[in-house]
């Protein structure tokens, strides 16, 4: 919700870059909830579960984008239906930074998945490392970096928007 408010304050047109690929009823319910949460806000939904730069073709780069989420995008790219792409992390990070450079206004949503367990299988550990790489690249590419955890807003870089 905070990310929606940030994107809305940046101006129109408004685009919501949806990255989730639903795999079960829980995912479909989450998508329905996200759509309901955005109802009336003026967002046009851009479905970009992979190939994130396509969002710039679907929307006006001078608009305001909310990309939800880095976490789902990376999962889709690394674990496609037909296999496993272990070395996609660097490419995804580069594409996200290119999106940040080319979009006039953009808010990225990512999840903190770095402290859930002590031991991970190789697939999960590779995914976590790739997500960390993408998150670090975005920290460098973006003007402002904000963490929202349980309603607490922490500014890590830049200035909090008004």
C-alpha positions as a LaTeX table, in Angstrom:
\begin{tabular}{lrrr}
\hline
Residue & $x$ (\AA) & $y$ (\AA) & $z$ (\AA) \\
\hline
Unk1 & 0.00 & 0.00 & 0.00 \\
Unk2 & 2.88 & 2.35 & 0.79 \\
Unk3 & 4.41 & 1.64 & $-2.63$ \\
Unk4 & 1.05 & 2.41 & $-4.27$ \\
Unk5 & 0.89 & 5.76 & $-2.49$ \\
Unk6 & 4.46 & 6.59 & $-3.57$ \\
Unk7 & 3.77 & 5.76 & $-7.21$ \\
Unk8 & 0.46 & 7.67 & $-7.19$ \\
Unk9 & 2.21 & 10.77 & $-5.83$ \\
Unk10 & 4.68 & 10.68 & $-8.72$ \\
Unk11 & 1.95 & 11.47 & $-11.25$ \\
Unk12 & 0.09 & 10.05 & $-14.21$ \\
Unk13 & $-0.21$ & 7.90 & $-16.16$ \\
Unk14 & 0.05 & 5.18 & $-13.52$ \\
Unk15 & 1.22 & 1.65 & $-14.30$ \\
Unk16 & 1.32 & $-1.41$ & $-12.08$ \\
Unk17 & 3.86 & $-3.92$ & $-13.40$ \\
Unk18 & 2.48 & $-7.28$ & $-12.30$ \\
Unk19 & 5.07 & $-10.06$ & $-12.19$ \\
Unk20 & 3.32 & $-12.92$ & $-10.39$ \\
Unk21 & 2.50 & $-16.08$ & $-12.32$ \\
Unk22 & $-0.34$ & $-17.78$ & $-10.43$ \\
Unk23 & 0.32 & $-21.44$ & $-9.70$ \\
Unk24 & $-2.54$ & $-22.26$ & $-7.32$ \\
Unk25 & $-5.66$ & $-20.87$ & $-5.72$ \\
Unk26 & $-3.64$ & $-19.07$ & $-3.02$ \\
Unk27 & $-1.77$ & $-17.15$ & $-5.74$ \\
Unk28 & $-5.01$ & $-16.34$ & $-7.57$ \\
Unk29 & $-6.54$ & $-15.06$ & $-4.31$ \\
Unk30 & $-3.48$ & $-12.87$ & $-3.73$ \\
Unk31 & $-3.83$ & $-11.41$ & $-7.23$ \\
Unk32 & $-7.53$ & $-10.71$ & $-6.64$ \\
Unk33 & $-6.64$ & $-8.95$ & $-3.36$ \\
Unk34 & $-3.97$ & $-6.83$ & $-5.12$ \\
Unk35 & $-6.47$ & $-5.87$ & $-7.84$ \\
Unk36 & $-9.05$ & $-4.90$ & $-5.21$ \\
Unk37 & $-6.43$ & $-2.87$ & $-3.31$ \\
Unk38 & $-5.66$ & $-0.88$ & $-6.51$ \\
Unk39 & $-9.27$ & $-0.40$ & $-7.54$ \\
Unk40 & $-10.04$ & 3.28 & $-8.08$ \\
Unk41 & $-6.38$ & 4.34 & $-7.92$ \\
Unk42 & $-6.02$ & 4.75 & $-11.69$ \\
Unk43 & $-3.35$ & 2.11 & $-12.28$ \\
Unk44 & $-3.18$ & 0.33 & $-15.62$ \\
Unk45 & $-1.89$ & $-3.20$ & $-15.05$ \\
Unk46 & 1.01 & $-4.31$ & $-17.24$ \\
Unk47 & 1.53 & $-8.08$ & $-17.11$ \\
Unk48 & 5.31 & $-8.65$ & $-17.23$ \\
Unk49 & 6.14 & $-11.90$ & $-15.43$ \\
Unk50 & 9.38 & $-12.13$ & $-17.46$ \\
Unk51 & 11.25 & $-9.78$ & $-19.83$ \\
Unk52 & 10.73 & $-6.78$ & $-17.56$ \\
Unk53 & 11.85 & $-4.20$ & $-20.11$ \\
Unk54 & 8.68 & $-4.96$ & $-22.04$ \\
Unk55 & 6.92 & $-2.71$ & $-19.52$ \\
Unk56 & 8.48 & 0.28 & $-21.28$ \\
Unk57 & 6.85 & $-0.83$ & $-24.55$ \\
Unk58 & 3.46 & $-1.36$ & $-22.88$ \\
Unk59 & 3.46 & 1.90 & $-20.91$ \\
Unk60 & 4.67 & 5.46 & $-21.35$ \\
Unk61 & 8.22 & 5.76 & $-19.90$ \\
Unk62 & 7.27 & 9.29 & $-18.73$ \\
Unk63 & 4.57 & 7.81 & $-16.49$ \\
Unk64 & 4.86 & 6.41 & $-13.00$ \\
Unk65 & 5.43 & 2.69 & $-12.52$ \\
Unk66 & 5.01 & 0.40 & $-9.54$ \\
Unk67 & 6.81 & $-2.90$ & $-10.09$ \\
Unk68 & 5.61 & $-5.68$ & $-7.81$ \\
Unk69 & 7.83 & $-7.56$ & $-7.36$ \\
Unk70 & 11.54 & $-8.09$ & $-7.93$ \\
Unk71 & 11.19 & $-11.31$ & $-5.96$ \\
Unk72 & 8.50 & $-12.79$ & $-8.24$ \\
Unk73 & 10.23 & $-11.62$ & $-11.43$ \\
Unk74 & 13.47 & $-13.34$ & $-10.45$ \\
Unk75 & 11.61 & $-16.52$ & $-9.50$ \\
Unk76 & 9.87 & $-16.56$ & $-12.88$ \\
Unk77 & 13.13 & $-16.02$ & $-14.74$ \\
Unk78 & 15.13 & $-18.56$ & $-12.70$ \\
Unk79 & 12.47 & $-21.27$ & $-12.46$ \\
Unk80 & 10.49 & $-21.29$ & $-15.74$ \\
Unk81 & 7.99 & $-24.07$ & $-16.33$ \\
Unk82 & 10.47 & $-25.91$ & $-18.54$ \\
Unk83 & 13.51 & $-25.93$ & $-16.24$ \\
Unk84 & 16.02 & $-24.01$ & $-14.18$ \\
Unk85 & 18.17 & $-21.06$ & $-15.30$ \\
Unk86 & 20.76 & $-20.76$ & $-12.51$ \\
Unk87 & 22.77 & $-17.95$ & $-14.08$ \\
Unk88 & 19.97 & $-15.46$ & $-14.87$ \\
Unk89 & 20.55 & $-13.26$ & $-11.80$ \\
Unk90 & 23.04 & $-10.88$ & $-13.37$ \\
Unk91 & 20.87 & $-10.39$ & $-16.47$ \\
Unk92 & 17.77 & $-9.73$ & $-14.35$ \\
Unk93 & 19.69 & $-7.21$ & $-12.21$ \\
Unk94 & 20.92 & $-5.43$ & $-15.35$ \\
Unk95 & 17.42 & $-5.31$ & $-16.84$ \\
Unk96 & 15.98 & $-3.90$ & $-13.60$ \\
Unk97 & 18.64 & $-1.18$ & $-13.55$ \\
Unk98 & 17.90 & $-0.40$ & $-17.21$ \\
Unk99 & 14.22 & $-0.12$ & $-16.30$ \\
Unk100 & 15.16 & 2.26 & $-13.45$ \\
Unk101 & 17.22 & 4.39 & $-15.86$ \\
Unk102 & 14.60 & 4.57 & $-18.60$ \\
Unk103 & 11.41 & 5.02 & $-16.55$ \\
Unk104 & 10.91 & 8.57 & $-15.38$ \\
Unk105 & 9.35 & 7.44 & $-12.10$ \\
Unk106 & 9.40 & 3.93 & $-10.68$ \\
Unk107 & 8.86 & 2.19 & $-7.38$ \\
Unk108 & 10.28 & $-1.32$ & $-6.99$ \\
Unk109 & 8.93 & $-3.78$ & $-4.42$ \\
Unk110 & 11.23 & $-6.56$ & $-3.22$ \\
Unk111 & 11.02 & $-8.98$ & $-0.31$ \\
Unk112 & 13.50 & $-9.65$ & 2.46 \\
Unk113 & 14.18 & $-13.39$ & 2.35 \\
Unk114 & 17.63 & $-13.49$ & 3.91 \\
Unk115 & 17.02 & $-14.74$ & 7.44 \\
Unk116 & 14.38 & $-17.45$ & 7.31 \\
Unk117 & 16.57 & $-20.52$ & 7.90 \\
Unk118 & 20.15 & $-21.48$ & 8.57 \\
Unk119 & 20.49 & $-24.03$ & 5.77 \\
Unk120 & 19.06 & $-23.85$ & 2.25 \\
Unk121 & 19.22 & $-26.23$ & $-0.69$ \\
Unk122 & 21.39 & $-25.19$ & $-3.64$ \\
Unk123 & 18.45 & $-23.89$ & $-5.70$ \\
Unk124 & 17.17 & $-21.68$ & $-2.89$ \\
Unk125 & 20.64 & $-20.44$ & $-1.98$ \\
Unk126 & 21.33 & $-19.53$ & $-5.61$ \\
Unk127 & 17.98 & $-17.69$ & $-5.78$ \\
Unk128 & 18.73 & $-15.79$ & $-2.56$ \\
Unk129 & 22.15 & $-14.73$ & $-3.87$ \\
Unk130 & 20.65 & $-13.58$ & $-7.17$ \\
Unk131 & 17.94 & $-11.59$ & $-5.37$ \\
Unk132 & 20.56 & $-9.95$ & $-3.17$ \\
Unk133 & 22.52 & $-9.04$ & $-6.31$ \\
Unk134 & 19.41 & $-7.48$ & $-7.89$ \\
Unk135 & 18.52 & $-5.62$ & $-4.70$ \\
Unk136 & 22.06 & $-4.24$ & $-4.34$ \\
Unk137 & 22.09 & $-3.15$ & $-8.00$ \\
Unk138 & 18.78 & $-1.34$ & $-7.51$ \\
Unk139 & 20.11 & 0.41 & $-4.40$ \\
Unk140 & 22.83 & 1.91 & $-6.59$ \\
Unk141 & 20.46 & 2.71 & $-9.49$ \\
Unk142 & 17.67 & 4.34 & $-7.47$ \\
Unk143 & 17.61 & 7.79 & $-5.89$ \\
Unk144 & 15.68 & 6.70 & $-2.81$ \\
Unk145 & 15.68 & 3.39 & $-0.95$ \\
Unk146 & 13.00 & 2.75 & 1.67 \\
Unk147 & 12.37 & $-0.33$ & 3.79 \\
Unk148 & 8.86 & $-0.98$ & 5.07 \\
Unk149 & 8.54 & $-3.64$ & 7.75 \\
Unk150 & 5.41 & $-4.11$ & 9.84 \\
Unk151 & 4.37 & $-0.53$ & 9.14 \\
Unk152 & 7.74 & 0.91 & 10.14 \\
Unk153 & 9.33 & 3.02 & 7.39 \\
Unk154 & 13.13 & 3.21 & 7.32 \\
Unk155 & 14.95 & 5.48 & 4.90 \\
Unk156 & 18.25 & 3.96 & 3.72 \\
Unk157 & 19.10 & 6.37 & 0.89 \\
Unk158 & 17.77 & 9.65 & $-0.45$ \\
Unk159 & 14.84 & 11.68 & 0.83 \\
Unk160 & 11.43 & 10.47 & 1.91 \\
Unk161 & 8.79 & 11.67 & $-0.55$ \\
Unk162 & 6.28 & 14.22 & 0.73 \\
\hline
\end{tabular}
